[in-house]
mmCIF file of C-alpha atoms in Angstrom:
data_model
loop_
_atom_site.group_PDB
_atom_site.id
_atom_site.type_symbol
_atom_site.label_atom_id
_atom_site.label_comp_id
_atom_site.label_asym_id
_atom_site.label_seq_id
_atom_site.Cartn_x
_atom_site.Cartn_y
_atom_site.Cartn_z
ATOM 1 C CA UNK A 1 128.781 132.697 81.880
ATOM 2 C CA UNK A 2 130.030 135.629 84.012
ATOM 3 C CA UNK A 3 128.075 137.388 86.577
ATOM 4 C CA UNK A 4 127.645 140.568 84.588
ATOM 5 C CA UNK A 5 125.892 138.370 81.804
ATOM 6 C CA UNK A 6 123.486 136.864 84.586
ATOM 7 C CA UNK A 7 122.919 139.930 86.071
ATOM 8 C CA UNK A 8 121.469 141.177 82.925
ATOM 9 C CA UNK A 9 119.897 138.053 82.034
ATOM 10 C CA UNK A 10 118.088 137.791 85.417
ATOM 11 C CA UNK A 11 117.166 141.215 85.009
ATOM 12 C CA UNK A 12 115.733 140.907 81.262
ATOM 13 C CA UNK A 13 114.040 138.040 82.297
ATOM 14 C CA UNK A 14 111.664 140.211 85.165
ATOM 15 C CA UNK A 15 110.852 142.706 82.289
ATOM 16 C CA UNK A 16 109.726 139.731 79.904
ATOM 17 C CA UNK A 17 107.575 138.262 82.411
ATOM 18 C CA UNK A 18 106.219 141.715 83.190
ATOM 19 C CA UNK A 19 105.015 142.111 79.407
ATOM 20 C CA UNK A 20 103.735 139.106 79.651
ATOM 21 C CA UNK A 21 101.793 139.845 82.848
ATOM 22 C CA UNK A 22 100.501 143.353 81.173
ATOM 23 C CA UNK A 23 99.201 141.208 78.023
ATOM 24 C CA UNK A 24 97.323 138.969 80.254
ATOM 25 C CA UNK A 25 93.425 139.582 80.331
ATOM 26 C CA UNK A 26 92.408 141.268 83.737
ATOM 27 C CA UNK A 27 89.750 138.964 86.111
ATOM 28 C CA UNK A 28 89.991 137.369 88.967
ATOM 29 C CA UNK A 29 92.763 134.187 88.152
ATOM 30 C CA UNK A 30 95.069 135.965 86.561
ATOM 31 C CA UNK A 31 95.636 139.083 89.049
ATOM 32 C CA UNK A 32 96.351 136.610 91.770
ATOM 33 C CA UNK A 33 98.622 134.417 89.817
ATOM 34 C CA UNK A 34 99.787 137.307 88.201
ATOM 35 C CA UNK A 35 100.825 139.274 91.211
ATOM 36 C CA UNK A 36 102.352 135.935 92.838
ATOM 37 C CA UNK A 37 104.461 135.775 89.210
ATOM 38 C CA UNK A 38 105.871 139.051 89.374
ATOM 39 C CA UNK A 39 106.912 139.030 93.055
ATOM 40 C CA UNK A 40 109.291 135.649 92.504
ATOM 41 C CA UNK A 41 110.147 136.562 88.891
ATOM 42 C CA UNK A 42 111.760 139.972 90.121
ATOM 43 C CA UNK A 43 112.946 138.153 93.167
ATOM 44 C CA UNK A 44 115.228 136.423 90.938
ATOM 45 C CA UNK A 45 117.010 139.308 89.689
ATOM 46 C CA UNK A 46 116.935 140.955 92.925
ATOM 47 C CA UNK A 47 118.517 137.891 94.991
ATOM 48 C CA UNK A 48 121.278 137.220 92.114
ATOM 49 C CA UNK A 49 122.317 140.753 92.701
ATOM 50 C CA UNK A 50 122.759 139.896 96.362
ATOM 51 C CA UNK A 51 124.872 137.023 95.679
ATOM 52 C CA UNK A 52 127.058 138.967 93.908
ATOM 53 C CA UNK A 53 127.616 140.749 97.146
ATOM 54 C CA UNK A 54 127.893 137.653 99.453
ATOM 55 C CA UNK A 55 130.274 138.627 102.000
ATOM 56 C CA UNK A 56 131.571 134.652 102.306
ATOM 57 C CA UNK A 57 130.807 131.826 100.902
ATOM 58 C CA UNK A 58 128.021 130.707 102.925
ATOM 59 C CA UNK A 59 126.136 134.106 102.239
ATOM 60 C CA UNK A 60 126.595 133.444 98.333
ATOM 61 C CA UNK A 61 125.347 130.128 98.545
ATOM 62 C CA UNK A 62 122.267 130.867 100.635
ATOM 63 C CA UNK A 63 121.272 133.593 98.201
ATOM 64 C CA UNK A 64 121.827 131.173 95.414
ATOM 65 C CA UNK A 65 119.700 128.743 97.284
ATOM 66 C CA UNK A 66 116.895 131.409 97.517
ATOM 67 C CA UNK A 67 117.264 132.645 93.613
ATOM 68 C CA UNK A 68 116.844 128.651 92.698
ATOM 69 C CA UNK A 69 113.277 128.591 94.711
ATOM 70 C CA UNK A 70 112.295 131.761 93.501
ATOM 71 C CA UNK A 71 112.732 130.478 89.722
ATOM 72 C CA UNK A 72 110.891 127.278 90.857
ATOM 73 C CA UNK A 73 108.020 129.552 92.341
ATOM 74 C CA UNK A 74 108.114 131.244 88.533
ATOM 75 C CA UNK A 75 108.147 128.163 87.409
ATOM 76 C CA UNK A 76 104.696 127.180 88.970
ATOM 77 C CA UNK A 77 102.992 130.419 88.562
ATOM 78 C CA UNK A 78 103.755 130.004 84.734
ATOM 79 C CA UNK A 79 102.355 126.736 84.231
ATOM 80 C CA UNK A 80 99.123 127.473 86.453
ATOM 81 C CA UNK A 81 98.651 130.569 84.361
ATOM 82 C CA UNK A 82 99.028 128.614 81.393
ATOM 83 C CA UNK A 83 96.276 126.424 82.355
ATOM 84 C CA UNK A 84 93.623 129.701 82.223
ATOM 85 C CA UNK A 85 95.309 131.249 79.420
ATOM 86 C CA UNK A 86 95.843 128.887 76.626
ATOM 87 C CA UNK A 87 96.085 131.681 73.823
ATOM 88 C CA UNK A 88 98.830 132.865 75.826
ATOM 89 C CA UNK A 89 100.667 129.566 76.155
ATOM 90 C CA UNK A 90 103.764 129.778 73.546
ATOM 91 C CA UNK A 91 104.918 133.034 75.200
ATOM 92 C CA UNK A 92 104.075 131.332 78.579
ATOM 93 C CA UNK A 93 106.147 128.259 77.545
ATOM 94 C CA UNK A 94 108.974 130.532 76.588
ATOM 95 C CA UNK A 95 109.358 132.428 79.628
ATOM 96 C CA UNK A 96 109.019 128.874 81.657
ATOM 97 C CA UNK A 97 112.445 127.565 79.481
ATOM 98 C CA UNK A 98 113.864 130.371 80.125
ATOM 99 C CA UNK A 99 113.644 130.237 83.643
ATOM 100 C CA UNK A 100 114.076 126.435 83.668
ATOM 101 C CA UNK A 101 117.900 127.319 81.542
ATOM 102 C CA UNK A 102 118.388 130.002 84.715
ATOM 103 C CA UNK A 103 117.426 127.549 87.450
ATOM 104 C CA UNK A 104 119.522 125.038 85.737
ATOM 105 C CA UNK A 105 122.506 127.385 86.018
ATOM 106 C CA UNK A 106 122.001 127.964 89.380
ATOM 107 C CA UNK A 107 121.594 124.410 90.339
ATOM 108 C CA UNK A 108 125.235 123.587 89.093
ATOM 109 C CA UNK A 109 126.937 126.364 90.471
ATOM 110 C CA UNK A 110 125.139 125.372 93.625
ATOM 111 C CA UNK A 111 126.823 122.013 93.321
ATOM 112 C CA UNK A 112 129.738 123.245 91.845
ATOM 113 C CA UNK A 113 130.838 125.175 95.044
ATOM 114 C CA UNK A 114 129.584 122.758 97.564
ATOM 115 C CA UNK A 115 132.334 120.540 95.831
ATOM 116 C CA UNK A 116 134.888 122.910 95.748
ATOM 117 C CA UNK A 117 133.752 124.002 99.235
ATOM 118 C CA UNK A 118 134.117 119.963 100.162
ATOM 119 C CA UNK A 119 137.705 119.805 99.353
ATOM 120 C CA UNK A 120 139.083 122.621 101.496
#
């Protein structure tokens, strides 16, 4: 998968859980763990993009390293608003694979170019 393709996935991924946040009912549980959700689910998007502009190695990595806890944040958020919303949960569950597939992307081209970074 290229950047371009991640760029746009990340990116599609923020609007989905956006919907999703807009369908929610409004009280009290859901605007907090709403407005912690969309802060780390656009944060994902956001922080890719800035890897693609690492200026070294390092830099790329460390943004990488900050997209993979922002997807584990997303992560979290989804599952607690899961709990409170269970009419909600199979387009809750979906957006939680999705960013589960993302973070497990990240995760190996983490690894991936600590190993290549390892043999130089």
């Amino acid at each position: 998968m290229n950047s371009e393709t991640l760029k746009a996935r990340t990116k599609a991924y923020s609007i989905s859980i956006a919907k999703l946040i807009i369908e929610l009912p409004h009280n009290v549980i859901n605007k907090n763990y709403s407005n912690q959700l969309i802060r780390c689910s656009s944060s994902v998007g956001a922080n890719y993009r800035a890897a693609c502009r690492a200026k070294s190695t390092a830099d790329f990595l460390n943004k990488l390293k900050i997209v993979e806890e922002e997807l584990d944040e997303t992560m979290f958020f989804l599952e607690l608003l899961a709990e409170f919303n269970t009419d909600r949960k199979q387009v809750i569950q979906e957006n939680w694979r999705e960013a589960n597939e993302l973070l497990s992307i990240m995760v190996s081209s983490i690894v991936t170019i600590r190993k290549k970074d390892q043999k130089l």
